[in-house]
Coordinates of C-alpha atoms and ligand atoms in Angstrom, one line a residue:
X1 CA -49.8 -144.0 11.6
X2 CA -51.3 -144.8 14.9
X3 CA -50.9 -148.5 14.6
X4 CA -47.2 -148.1 14.3
X5 CA -45.8 -148.5 17.9
X6 CA -46.8 -152.1 18.0
X7 CA -43.6 -153.4 19.4
X8 CA -43.4 -150.8 22.1
X9 CA -46.9 -151.7 23.3
X10 CA -46.3 -155.4 23.2
X11 CA -43.2 -154.9 25.3
X12 CA -45.2 -153.0 27.9
X13 CA -47.8 -155.7 28.1
X14 CA -45.3 -158.5 28.2
X15 CA -44.6 -161.1 25.5
X16 CA -46.1 -164.6 25.7
X17 CA -42.8 -166.0 27.0
X18 CA -43.3 -164.0 30.3
X19 CA -46.6 -165.6 31.1
X20 CA -46.9 -166.3 34.8
X21 CA -47.3 -170.1 35.0
X22 CA -49.3 -169.7 38.2
X23 CA -52.1 -167.7 36.6
X24 CA -54.4 -170.5 35.6
X25 CA -57.6 -170.1 33.7
X26 CA -60.7 -170.1 35.9
X27 CA -62.4 -173.4 35.1
X28 CA -66.2 -173.6 35.0
X29 CA -67.7 -175.7 37.7
X30 CA -64.3 -176.9 38.8
X31 CA -63.9 -179.4 36.0
X32 CA -61.9 -178.8 32.9
X33 CA -63.9 -179.1 29.7
X34 CA -61.4 -177.7 27.3
X35 CA -58.0 -176.0 26.9
X36 CA -56.9 -173.1 29.0
X37 CA -57.5 -169.6 27.7
X38 CA -54.4 -167.9 26.5
X39 CA -53.3 -165.2 28.9
X40 CA -51.8 -161.8 28.4
X41 CA -50.5 -159.9 31.3
X42 CA -51.0 -156.1 31.3
X43 CA -50.7 -153.1 33.5
X44 CA -53.2 -150.3 33.7
X45 CA -50.4 -147.8 33.2
X46 CA -49.9 -148.9 29.7
X47 CA -53.5 -148.2 28.8
X48 CA -54.3 -145.0 30.7
X49 CA -54.6 -142.0 28.5
X50 CA -54.3 -143.8 25.2
X51 CA -57.0 -145.4 23.1
X52 CA -57.2 -148.7 25.0
X53 CA -58.4 -150.7 22.1
X54 CA -55.1 -150.3 20.2
X55 CA -53.0 -152.5 22.4
X56 CA -55.8 -155.0 22.3
X57 CA -55.3 -155.3 18.6
X58 CA -51.6 -156.2 19.0
X59 CA -52.5 -158.7 21.6
X60 CA -55.2 -160.2 19.4
X61 CA -52.5 -160.9 16.7
X62 CA -50.4 -162.6 19.4
X63 CA -52.9 -164.5 21.4
X64 CA -55.8 -165.1 19.0
X65 CA -59.5 -164.6 19.0
X66 CA -60.2 -165.2 22.7
X67 CA -57.7 -164.5 25.5
X68 CA -57.6 -163.3 29.0
X69 CA -56.1 -160.0 30.0
X70 CA -55.1 -159.5 33.6
X71 CA -55.0 -155.9 34.9
X72 CA -53.7 -156.3 38.4
X73 CA -56.5 -157.9 40.4
X74 CA -59.0 -157.5 37.5
X75 CA -59.3 -159.7 34.5
X76 CA -61.1 -159.4 31.2
X77 CA -61.8 -161.8 28.3
X78 CA -61.0 -160.2 25.0
X79 CA -63.1 -161.6 22.1
X80 CA -62.1 -160.8 18.5
X81 CA -63.4 -164.0 16.8
X82 CA -66.6 -163.6 14.7
X83 CA -68.1 -167.0 15.7
X84 CA -67.5 -166.3 19.4
X85 CA -69.0 -162.8 19.0
X86 CA -72.1 -164.4 17.3
X87 CA -72.4 -166.9 20.2
X88 CA -72.3 -164.2 22.8
X89 CA -74.4 -161.6 21.0
X90 CA -77.0 -163.8 19.3
X91 CA -77.0 -167.5 19.8
X92 CA -76.6 -167.5 23.6
X93 CA -77.4 -163.9 24.4
X94 CA -79.6 -164.8 27.4
X95 CA -76.4 -165.9 29.2
X96 CA -74.9 -162.4 29.1
X97 CA -75.6 -159.1 30.7
X98 CA -74.2 -155.6 30.2
X99 CA -72.1 -155.9 33.3
X100 CA -69.6 -153.1 33.9
X101 CA -71.3 -150.9 31.3
X102 CA -74.6 -150.8 33.3
X103 CA -72.7 -150.0 36.5
X104 CA -70.8 -147.1 34.9
X105 CA -73.8 -145.6 33.1
X106 CA -76.3 -146.0 36.0
X107 CA -75.9 -142.4 37.1
X108 CA -77.2 -141.0 33.8
X109 CA -79.1 -143.8 32.0
X110 CA -80.6 -145.6 35.1
X111 CA -82.3 -148.6 33.7
X112 CA -82.6 -147.2 30.1
X113 CA -82.6 -149.5 27.2
X114 CA -78.8 -149.7 26.7
X115 CA -77.8 -150.7 30.2
X116 CA -81.0 -152.6 31.1
X117 CA -81.0 -156.4 31.3
X118 CA -83.6 -159.1 31.8
X119 CA -87.3 -158.3 32.1
X120 CA -86.9 -154.5 32.1
X121 CA -85.0 -154.7 28.9
X122 CA -87.5 -157.0 27.3
X123 CA -90.5 -154.8 28.1
X124 CA -88.8 -151.6 27.1
X125 CA -87.4 -152.9 23.8
X126 CA -90.9 -154.0 22.9
X127 CA -92.2 -150.5 23.7
X128 CA -89.5 -148.5 21.9
X129 CA -88.7 -150.5 18.7
X130 CA -92.1 -149.8 17.2
X131 CA -91.6 -146.0 17.6
X132 CA -88.8 -146.1 15.0
X133 CA -91.1 -147.4 12.2
X134 CA -90.5 -146.7 8.5
X135 CA -92.8 -143.7 8.4
X136 CA -91.0 -142.1 11.3
X137 CA -87.5 -142.6 9.9
X138 CA -88.7 -141.2 6.5
X139 CA -90.1 -138.1 8.3
X140 CA -86.7 -137.7 10.0
X141 CA -85.0 -137.2 6.6
X142 CA -86.4 -133.7 6.4
X143 CA -85.0 -133.0 9.9
X144 CA -81.6 -134.3 8.9
X145 CA -81.7 -132.0 5.8
X146 CA -82.7 -129.0 7.8
X147 CA -80.0 -129.4 10.5
X148 CA -77.3 -130.2 7.9
X149 CA -78.4 -127.0 6.0
X150 CA -77.8 -125.0 9.2
X151 CA -74.3 -126.5 9.4
X152 CA -73.7 -125.6 5.7
X153 CA -74.6 -122.0 6.5
X154 CA -72.1 -121.9 9.3
X155 CA -69.4 -123.4 7.1
X156 CA -70.4 -120.9 4.4
X157 CA -69.6 -118.1 6.7
X158 CA -66.3 -119.7 7.8
X159 CA -65.4 -120.1 4.1
X160 CA -66.1 -116.4 3.4
X161 CA -64.1 -115.3 6.4
X162 CA -61.3 -117.6 5.5
X163 CA -61.4 -119.2 9.0
X164 CA -60.6 -122.9 9.7
X165 CA -63.2 -124.9 11.4
X166 CA -63.1 -127.6 14.1
X167 CA -65.4 -130.2 12.6
X168 CA -65.6 -132.6 15.5
X169 CA -67.4 -130.1 17.7
X170 CA -69.6 -129.0 14.8
X171 CA -70.7 -132.6 14.1
X172 CA -71.4 -133.0 17.8
X173 CA -73.7 -130.0 17.7
X174 CA -75.4 -131.2 14.5
X175 CA -76.3 -134.6 15.9
X176 CA -77.3 -133.1 19.2
X177 CA -79.8 -130.8 17.4
X178 CA -81.1 -133.8 15.4
X179 CA -81.5 -136.2 18.3
X180 CA -83.2 -133.6 20.5
X181 CA -86.0 -133.1 17.9
X182 CA -86.1 -136.7 17.0
X183 CA -86.4 -138.1 20.5
X184 CA -88.4 -135.5 22.4
X185 CA -89.2 -132.7 20.1
X186 CA -86.8 -130.3 21.7
X187 CA -84.7 -127.8 19.7
X188 CA -81.3 -127.6 21.4
X189 CA -80.2 -125.2 18.5
X190 CA -76.7 -125.9 19.6
X191 CA -75.4 -125.0 16.1
X192 CA -76.6 -121.5 16.6
X193 CA -75.6 -120.7 20.2
X194 CA -74.5 -122.1 23.5
X195 CA -77.1 -122.3 26.3
X196 CA -77.2 -123.8 29.7
X197 CA -78.9 -126.9 28.6
X198 CA -76.4 -127.7 25.9
X199 CA -73.6 -127.1 28.4
X200 CA -75.5 -129.5 30.8
X201 CA -75.6 -132.2 28.2
X202 CA -71.9 -131.9 27.6
X203 CA -71.0 -132.0 31.3
X204 CA -73.0 -135.2 31.6
X205 CA -71.4 -136.8 28.5
X206 CA -67.9 -135.9 29.7
X207 CA -68.7 -137.4 33.1
X208 CA -69.9 -140.6 31.5
X209 CA -66.7 -140.8 29.4
X210 CA -64.5 -140.1 32.4
X211 CA -66.2 -142.8 34.4
X212 CA -65.8 -145.4 31.6
X213 CA -62.1 -144.7 31.3
X214 CA -61.1 -143.9 34.9
X215 CA -59.4 -146.7 36.8
X216 CA -60.5 -145.3 40.2
X217 CA -64.2 -144.7 40.8
X218 CA -63.8 -141.4 42.8
X219 CA -67.5 -140.8 42.3
X220 CA -68.3 -143.7 44.7
X221 CA -66.3 -142.3 47.6
X222 CA -68.9 -141.4 50.1
X223 CA -68.0 -137.9 51.2
X224 CA -66.0 -136.9 48.2
X225 CA -69.0 -137.5 45.9
X226 CA -71.0 -134.8 47.8
X227 CA -68.3 -132.1 48.1
X228 CA -66.3 -132.6 45.0
X229 CA -66.9 -129.5 42.7
X230 CA -66.9 -131.8 39.7
X231 CA -69.6 -134.0 41.1
X232 CA -71.7 -131.0 42.2
X233 CA -71.5 -129.7 38.6
X234 CA -72.6 -133.1 37.3
X235 CA -75.5 -133.3 39.7
X236 CA -76.6 -129.8 38.7
X237 CA -76.4 -130.7 35.0
X238 CA -78.4 -133.8 35.5
X239 CA -81.1 -131.9 37.5
X240 CA -81.3 -129.3 34.7
X241 CA -81.8 -131.9 32.0
X242 CA -84.3 -133.8 34.1
X243 CA -86.3 -130.6 34.6
X244 CA -86.4 -130.0 30.9
X245 CA -87.4 -133.6 30.3
X246 CA -90.3 -133.2 32.8
X247 CA -91.5 -130.2 31.0
X248 CA -91.3 -131.8 27.6
X249 CA -93.1 -134.9 28.9
X250 CA -95.9 -132.7 30.3
X251 CA -96.2 -130.7 27.1
X252 CA -96.3 -133.8 25.0
X253 CA -98.9 -135.4 27.3
X254 CA -101.2 -132.4 26.9
X255 CA -100.9 -132.7 23.1
X256 CA -101.7 -136.4 23.2
X257 CA -104.7 -135.8 25.5
X258 CA -106.1 -133.2 23.0
X259 CA -105.7 -135.5 20.1
X260 CA -108.4 -137.5 18.5
X261 CA -106.1 -140.4 19.0
X262 CA -106.2 -143.5 16.8
X263 CA -103.2 -145.5 17.7
X264 CA -102.0 -147.9 15.1
X265 CA -98.7 -149.5 13.9
X266 CA -97.4 -146.6 11.9
X267 CA -98.9 -143.9 14.2
X268 CA -97.2 -140.6 14.0
X269 CA -98.2 -137.1 14.9
X270 CA -97.2 -134.9 12.0
X271 CA -96.6 -131.8 14.2
X272 CA -94.5 -133.8 16.6
X273 CA -93.2 -137.0 15.2
X274 CA -90.9 -137.6 18.2
X275 CA -90.3 -140.9 19.8
X276 CA -91.6 -139.4 23.1
X277 CA -94.9 -138.6 21.4
X278 CA -95.2 -142.2 20.1
X279 CA -94.5 -143.6 23.5
X280 CA -97.1 -141.5 25.3
X281 CA -99.7 -142.1 22.6
X282 CA -99.0 -145.9 23.0
X283 CA -99.8 -145.6 26.7
X284 CA -96.4 -145.2 28.3
X285 CA -96.6 -144.1 31.9
X286 CA -95.7 -140.4 32.1
X287 CA -94.7 -140.4 35.7
X288 CA -92.3 -143.2 35.4
X289 CA -88.5 -142.9 35.9
X290 CA -88.2 -145.6 33.2
X291 CA -89.5 -143.2 30.5
X292 CA -86.9 -140.6 31.5
X293 CA -84.2 -143.2 31.6
X294 CA -85.1 -144.3 28.1
X295 CA -85.2 -140.8 26.7
X296 CA -81.8 -139.9 28.3
X297 CA -80.4 -143.2 26.9
X298 CA -81.5 -142.4 23.4
X299 CA -80.3 -138.8 23.6
X300 CA -76.8 -140.1 24.4
X301 CA -76.8 -143.2 22.2
X302 CA -78.0 -141.3 19.1
X303 CA -75.8 -138.2 19.6
X304 CA -72.2 -139.2 20.2
X305 CA -72.2 -142.2 17.9
X306 CA -73.4 -140.3 14.8
X307 CA -71.1 -137.4 15.5
X308 CA -68.1 -139.7 15.7
X309 CA -69.1 -141.4 12.5
X310 CA -69.2 -138.1 10.7
X311 CA -65.9 -136.9 12.2
X312 CA -64.0 -140.0 11.1
X313 CA -65.7 -140.1 7.7
X314 CA -64.5 -136.5 7.0
X315 CA -61.0 -137.4 8.3
X316 CA -60.9 -140.4 5.9
X317 CA -62.2 -138.3 3.0
X318 CA -59.4 -135.8 3.5
X319 CA -56.9 -138.6 3.3
X320 CA -58.4 -140.3 0.3
X321 CA -59.1 -137.6 -2.3
X322 CA -60.0 -140.2 -5.0
X323 CA -62.9 -141.4 -2.8
X324 CA -64.0 -137.8 -2.2
X325 CA -64.1 -137.1 -5.9
X326 CA -66.2 -140.1 -6.6
X327 CA -68.5 -139.2 -3.7
X328 CA -69.0 -135.7 -5.0
X329 CA -69.7 -137.0 -8.5
X330 CA -72.5 -139.2 -7.2
X331 CA -73.9 -136.4 -5.1
X332 CA -73.9 -133.9 -7.9
X333 CA -75.6 -136.4 -10.2
X334 CA -78.2 -137.4 -7.7
X335 CA -79.2 -133.8 -6.9
X336 CA -79.2 -132.8 -10.5
X337 CA -81.6 -135.5 -11.4
X338 CA -84.0 -134.6 -8.6
X339 CA -86.6 -132.4 -10.1
X340 CA -87.3 -130.7 -6.8
X341 CA -83.8 -129.7 -6.4
X342 CA -82.7 -128.7 -9.9
X343 CA -81.0 -125.6 -8.6
X344 CA -79.2 -127.7 -6.1
X345 CA -80.5 -126.1 -2.9
X346 CA -83.5 -128.5 -2.2
X347 CA -83.2 -130.9 0.7
X348 CA -82.7 -134.6 0.0
X349 CA -85.8 -136.9 -0.1
X350 CA -86.0 -140.5 0.8
X351 CA -85.7 -141.3 -2.9
X352 CA -82.4 -139.3 -3.1
X353 CA -81.0 -141.1 0.0
X354 CA -81.8 -144.5 -1.7
X355 CA -79.9 -143.4 -4.8
X356 CA -76.9 -142.3 -2.8
X357 CA -75.4 -145.8 -2.9
X358 CA -71.7 -144.8 -3.0
X359 CA -72.3 -142.3 -0.2
X360 CA -73.8 -145.2 1.8
X361 CA -70.7 -147.3 1.1
X362 CA -68.5 -144.5 2.4
X363 CA -70.4 -144.5 5.7
X364 CA -70.4 -148.4 5.8
X365 CA -66.6 -148.3 5.3
X366 CA -66.0 -145.5 7.8
X367 CA -67.9 -147.6 10.3
X368 CA -65.6 -150.5 9.6
X369 CA -62.4 -148.6 10.2
X370 CA -63.8 -146.5 13.1
X371 CA -66.6 -148.5 14.8
X372 CA -68.6 -146.5 17.4
X373 CA -68.2 -147.9 20.1
X374 CA -65.0 -149.8 19.4
X375 CA -65.8 -152.5 22.0
X376 CA -69.0 -154.0 23.3
X377 CA -69.1 -155.0 27.0
X378 CA -70.8 -158.1 28.4
X379 CA -70.7 -160.2 31.6
X380 CA -71.4 -163.9 31.7
X381 CA -74.4 -164.9 33.8
X382 CA -73.6 -168.6 33.8
X383 CA -70.9 -171.1 32.8
X384 CA -70.4 -171.3 29.0
X385 CA -68.1 -172.3 26.2
X386 CA -66.4 -169.6 24.1
X387 CA -65.3 -171.7 21.1
X388 CA -63.2 -174.4 22.6
X389 CA -62.6 -172.6 25.9
X390 CA -64.7 -173.1 29.0
X391 CA -65.5 -170.0 31.0
X392 CA -67.2 -169.5 34.3
X393 CA -70.0 -167.2 35.5
X394 CA -69.2 -163.6 36.2
X395 CA -66.5 -163.1 33.5
X396 CA -66.2 -159.5 32.2
X397 CA -65.9 -159.6 28.4
X398 CA -64.9 -157.1 25.8
X399 CA -65.9 -157.9 22.3
X400 CA -63.5 -155.9 20.2
X401 CA -65.3 -154.6 17.1
X402 CA -62.2 -152.8 16.2
X403 CA -60.3 -156.1 16.0
X404 CA -63.1 -157.8 14.1
X405 CA -63.3 -155.0 11.6
X406 CA -59.5 -154.9 11.0
X407 CA -58.7 -158.6 11.1
X408 CA -56.1 -159.1 8.4
X409 CA -57.3 -162.7 7.8
X410 CA -60.8 -161.5 7.0
X411 CA -60.3 -158.2 5.1
X412 CA -58.1 -157.5 2.1
X413 CA -56.0 -154.4 2.9
X414 CA -57.8 -154.2 6.3
X415 CA -56.4 -150.7 7.1
X416 CA -57.3 -149.2 3.8
X417 CA -60.4 -147.0 3.3
X418 CA -61.9 -148.7 0.3
X419 CA -65.7 -148.2 0.0
X420 CA -65.5 -150.3 -3.2
X421 CA -65.0 -153.4 -1.2
X422 CA -68.8 -153.8 -1.3
X423 CA -70.4 -153.6 -4.7
X424 CA -73.0 -150.9 -5.2
X425 CA -75.6 -153.3 -6.6
X426 CA -75.1 -155.7 -3.7
X427 CA -76.8 -155.7 -0.3
X428 CA -75.8 -153.2 2.4
X429 CA -73.2 -154.9 4.5
X430 CA -74.5 -156.0 7.9
X431 CA -73.7 -158.5 10.6
X432 CA -75.7 -161.3 9.0
X433 CA -74.3 -161.1 5.5
X434 CA -70.8 -160.5 6.8
X435 CA -71.1 -163.4 9.3
X436 CA -70.4 -161.3 12.4
X437 CA -67.1 -160.0 11.0
X438 CA -68.8 -156.6 10.6
X439 CA -70.8 -155.3 13.5
X440 CA -71.2 -151.6 13.2
X441 CA -74.6 -151.7 15.0
X442 CA -74.0 -154.8 17.1
X443 CA -76.0 -157.9 16.5
X444 CA -78.6 -160.3 18.0
X445 CA -81.4 -159.1 20.2
X446 CA -79.5 -156.1 21.6
X447 CA -78.7 -154.7 18.1
X448 CA -79.0 -150.9 17.8
X449 CA -82.6 -149.7 17.4
X450 CA -81.4 -146.6 15.5
X451 CA -79.4 -148.2 12.7
X452 CA -81.6 -147.0 9.8
X453 CA -82.0 -143.6 11.5
X454 CA -78.3 -143.2 11.9
X455 CA -77.4 -144.4 8.4
X456 CA -79.8 -142.0 6.8
X457 CA -78.7 -139.2 9.1
X458 CA -75.0 -139.6 8.3
X459 CA -75.7 -140.1 4.6
X460 CA -77.8 -136.9 4.3
X461 CA -75.2 -134.9 6.2
X462 CA -72.3 -136.2 4.3
X463 CA -74.0 -135.7 0.9
X464 CA -75.1 -132.1 1.7
X465 CA -71.7 -131.1 3.0
X466 CA -69.6 -132.5 0.2
X467 CA -72.0 -131.1 -2.4
X468 CA -71.3 -127.6 -1.3
X469 CA -67.8 -127.7 0.1
X470 CA -64.3 -129.2 -0.3
X471 CA -62.7 -130.2 2.9
X472 CA -58.9 -130.4 3.6
X473 CA -56.9 -130.7 6.8
X474 CA -56.1 -127.2 7.9
X475 CA -52.5 -126.2 7.3
X476 CA -50.5 -126.6 10.6
X477 CA -53.4 -128.6 12.2
X478 CA -52.1 -131.0 14.9
X479 CA -51.9 -134.6 13.8
X480 CA -55.3 -136.4 14.2
X481 CA -54.9 -139.0 17.0
X482 CA -57.4 -141.2 18.7
X483 CA -58.6 -141.3 22.3
X484 CA -61.6 -143.1 23.8
X485 CA -64.6 -142.3 25.7
X486 CA -67.6 -144.3 24.8
X487 CA -66.8 -143.5 21.1
X488 CA -63.6 -142.7 19.4
X489 CA -62.7 -139.1 19.7
X490 CA -59.8 -137.1 18.3
X491 CA -57.3 -135.9 20.8
X492 CA -57.1 -132.3 19.5
X493 CA -60.1 -131.9 17.2
X494 CA -60.5 -132.2 13.5
X495 CA -59.3 -128.9 12.1
X496 CA -60.2 -128.4 8.5
X497 CA -60.1 -125.7 5.8
X498 CA -63.5 -125.5 4.1
X499 CA -63.8 -124.0 0.7
X500 CA -67.0 -123.5 -1.4
X501 CA -67.2 -125.8 -4.4
X502 CA -68.0 -124.4 -7.8
X503 CA -71.6 -125.5 -8.6
X504 CA -71.7 -127.7 -11.7
X505 CA -73.4 -125.8 -14.6
X506 CA -76.9 -127.2 -14.1
X507 CA -78.7 -125.1 -16.7
X508 CA -77.1 -126.2 -20.0
X509 CA -77.6 -122.9 -21.8
X510 CA -75.9 -120.8 -19.2
X511 CA -72.3 -120.5 -20.1
X512 CA -69.8 -121.0 -17.3
X513 CA -66.2 -120.1 -17.5
X514 CA -64.3 -122.1 -15.0
X515 CA -60.9 -120.8 -14.0
X516 CA -58.8 -123.3 -12.2
X517 CA -55.3 -122.9 -10.7
X518 CA -52.8 -125.6 -10.2
X519 CA -53.7 -126.0 -6.5
X520 CA -57.1 -127.3 -7.5
X521 CA -59.0 -124.4 -6.0
X522 CA -61.4 -123.0 -8.6
X523 CA -63.4 -119.9 -9.2
X524 CA -66.0 -119.3 -11.7
X525 CA -67.7 -116.4 -13.5
X526 CA -71.0 -116.7 -15.3
X527 CA -70.9 -114.8 -18.6
Ligands
HEM1 C1 -77.4 -150.1 20.7 C2 -74.2 -148.3 17.5 C3 -77.2 -144.6 16.6 C4 -80.2 -146.2 20.0 C5 -76.3 -150.0 19.9 C6 -75.2 -150.9 19.7 C7 -74.3 -150.4 18.8 C8 -74.8 -149.1 18.4 C9 -73.0 -151.0 18.4 C10 -75.1 -152.3 20.4 C11 -74.5 -152.1 21.8 C12 -74.3 -153.4 22.5 O1 -74.7 -154.5 22.0 O2 -73.7 -153.4 23.6 C13 -74.7 -147.2 17.0 C14 -74.1 -146.3 16.0 C15 -74.9 -145.3 15.7 C16 -76.1 -145.4 16.6 C17 -72.7 -146.6 15.3 C18 -74.7 -144.1 14.8 C19 -74.0 -144.2 13.7 C20 -78.3 -144.7 17.4 C21 -79.4 -143.8 17.4 C22 -80.2 -144.3 18.4 C23 -79.6 -145.4 19.0 C24 -79.6 -142.7 16.5 C25 -81.6 -143.8 18.8 C26 -82.5 -143.2 18.1 C27 -79.6 -147.4 20.5 C28 -80.2 -148.1 21.6 C29 -79.4 -149.3 21.8 C30 -78.4 -149.2 20.8 C31 -81.5 -147.7 22.4 C32 -79.7 -150.4 22.8 C33 -80.5 -151.4 22.2 C34 -80.8 -152.6 23.2 O3 -79.9 -152.9 24.0 O4 -81.8 -153.2 23.0 N1 -76.0 -148.9 19.0 N2 -75.9 -146.6 17.3 N3 -78.4 -145.7 18.4 N4 -78.5 -148.0 20.1 FE1 -77.3 -147.3 18.6

C-alpha cells in the first residue's frame, strides 16, 4: 500500500537523533512558558512530487500531535491532536487567519469566503450561509439526480461498447455540472461535451493546484508573469470565466428586478434556485468584485471536493466488495419501496436520501480515509498556547486532517474501510460528536457552508450509480496512487470496468430466469 515506505521517508526527513541542537523553538514574547516544541528537520526534495501529507503521518507517529517542521528557511507547525485542532478552529479561532492559503488563492478567489479573514469574512459569511437553507438543499436533490442520470447514460454506453472508463474525470465533470447550476444557474454541460468555458475552469484549477504545491512562486516574478505562455493562458481563462460571470449576474439581476419580490428566510425562485439569485434578491451589490470572488470561490470549493470524494469512494468500493454488496442491497430496497420509482428509474427524493443510511455511512467513512482537503492551513495572529507549547505570532500551521482521521490511538483498524464503525441508528458522525477527531468539513466558525449539500450530492450520485452498475478496477489499470493539489487526486486516473447490473425482479409475477457464471457477471432473460 501507499503507507508502506515509512522507513524510507523517515530516513529522508531525519530521525529524532539528528535534531540540530541549535534550532530552538521560537518563544512567544521572549519568555518561555512551556516546553520546547519537538522539531523535525526536512528537505523540500523529499516532498516534491509526492503526496506531502504522507510523510507528515510518519512524523506524527514519531514526534506527536504538535511539532515543528523545518524546510530550509521555512518552518511549519504540524498539528494532529484533536484538542489542539479544536482550540485553533473553534475555541480561539479569532487568533488565526488563513495565511498562506489566502496568498496562494488570491489570483482566483480574491477575497472570497474561503481565503477571506476578519471583517470581510464575517460580513460575507452572514450573507452566504442563509442562501443554503433547507428548502434550497432539498431543491438541489433533483439537480443531483438529473446530473447523475446523465452520467449513468454515459456509463451505459461505455458498458455496451465494452469500453473502460476513467471515473475521476467523469466525477469531476458531474460535480462541475452540478455546482454551475447550483451556484449561478449555468449549465456547463461538461458531461456532454467540452467547450471553452469548461476548459477555462480546468486551466484555472490546475493553476491553483500548481501554486499550492510549487516551491518557487514563478508567477510572482515581474516580467516572467507577463510573458510566460502558461500565465497568459491562465489570465485568458480567468478573463473568460469573469465575462461569463458578468453575463450571469446581469441576467439574474434582470430576473430579480422583474419579480414581485417578497424576500424572506427560505426565499427561493423556483425557476432559478441558485445561490446567486438568493444573494441578488437579498440585496447583494451586483457591481461588486466581492460577489464575483464569492461565486468563484464556491464554484471551486464545491466542485473539486465532491469529485474527489466520489473518486475515492468508488476506489474503496472496488477494494471492499462486501461493502459494495451491502450498499447495493440498501439502494435496491430503498428504490423498490419508493412508489414513484417502482420501475427503478425515478430520481431519488429527499425521503429516499434520508433512508439511505448505509450509503451515508459509506460517504462518512470515505471522507475519514480520504479527507478533502487533507490539511487545513492557518497562521497565528498573536501569541498563543498549543496544548502545553507556547507559540508566537506569525506561525504557519498545517492541521493534518489525514493524521486525525487515521490516528491509530483513536480509531480501531484506522486504515480499514469500515462504514459499520458508526451504527445506522446513531447520529451522523461530525466534528462535535467525534470530539474533533473527525473533521471532514472542518469545524468552528469556518466550517464548510456546503456540508449538507455535499453529503446529499455524493449520496445521490453513489446510490444511482451502484444501483445500475457494478464497478471493478479495469484489468491492467495502473495502480491507484495519490498526489495532492488542493484535494487528493490519483496520479493516473481511476480506470474502471463498468457493467450493467441485472435489475432485481420488481414485479413479483414476472418470472425472471437469472443465469450467472462463476465470475459473478450475470445475464437475465424474462420469460
Ligand atoms: C469550507 C470541505 C463541499 C463551500 C470547507 C472546509 C472544509 C470543506 C474542510 C473548511 C476549510 C478550512 O477550515 O480551512 C468540503 C468537502 C466538500 C465540500 C469535503 C464536499 C464533499 C462544498 C460545497 C460548497 C462549499 C458544495 C458550496 C456550495 C465552502 C465554503 C467554505 C468551505 C464557502 C469556506 C467557509 C468559511 O470559511 O466560512 N469545506 N466542502 N463546500 N466550503 Fe466546503
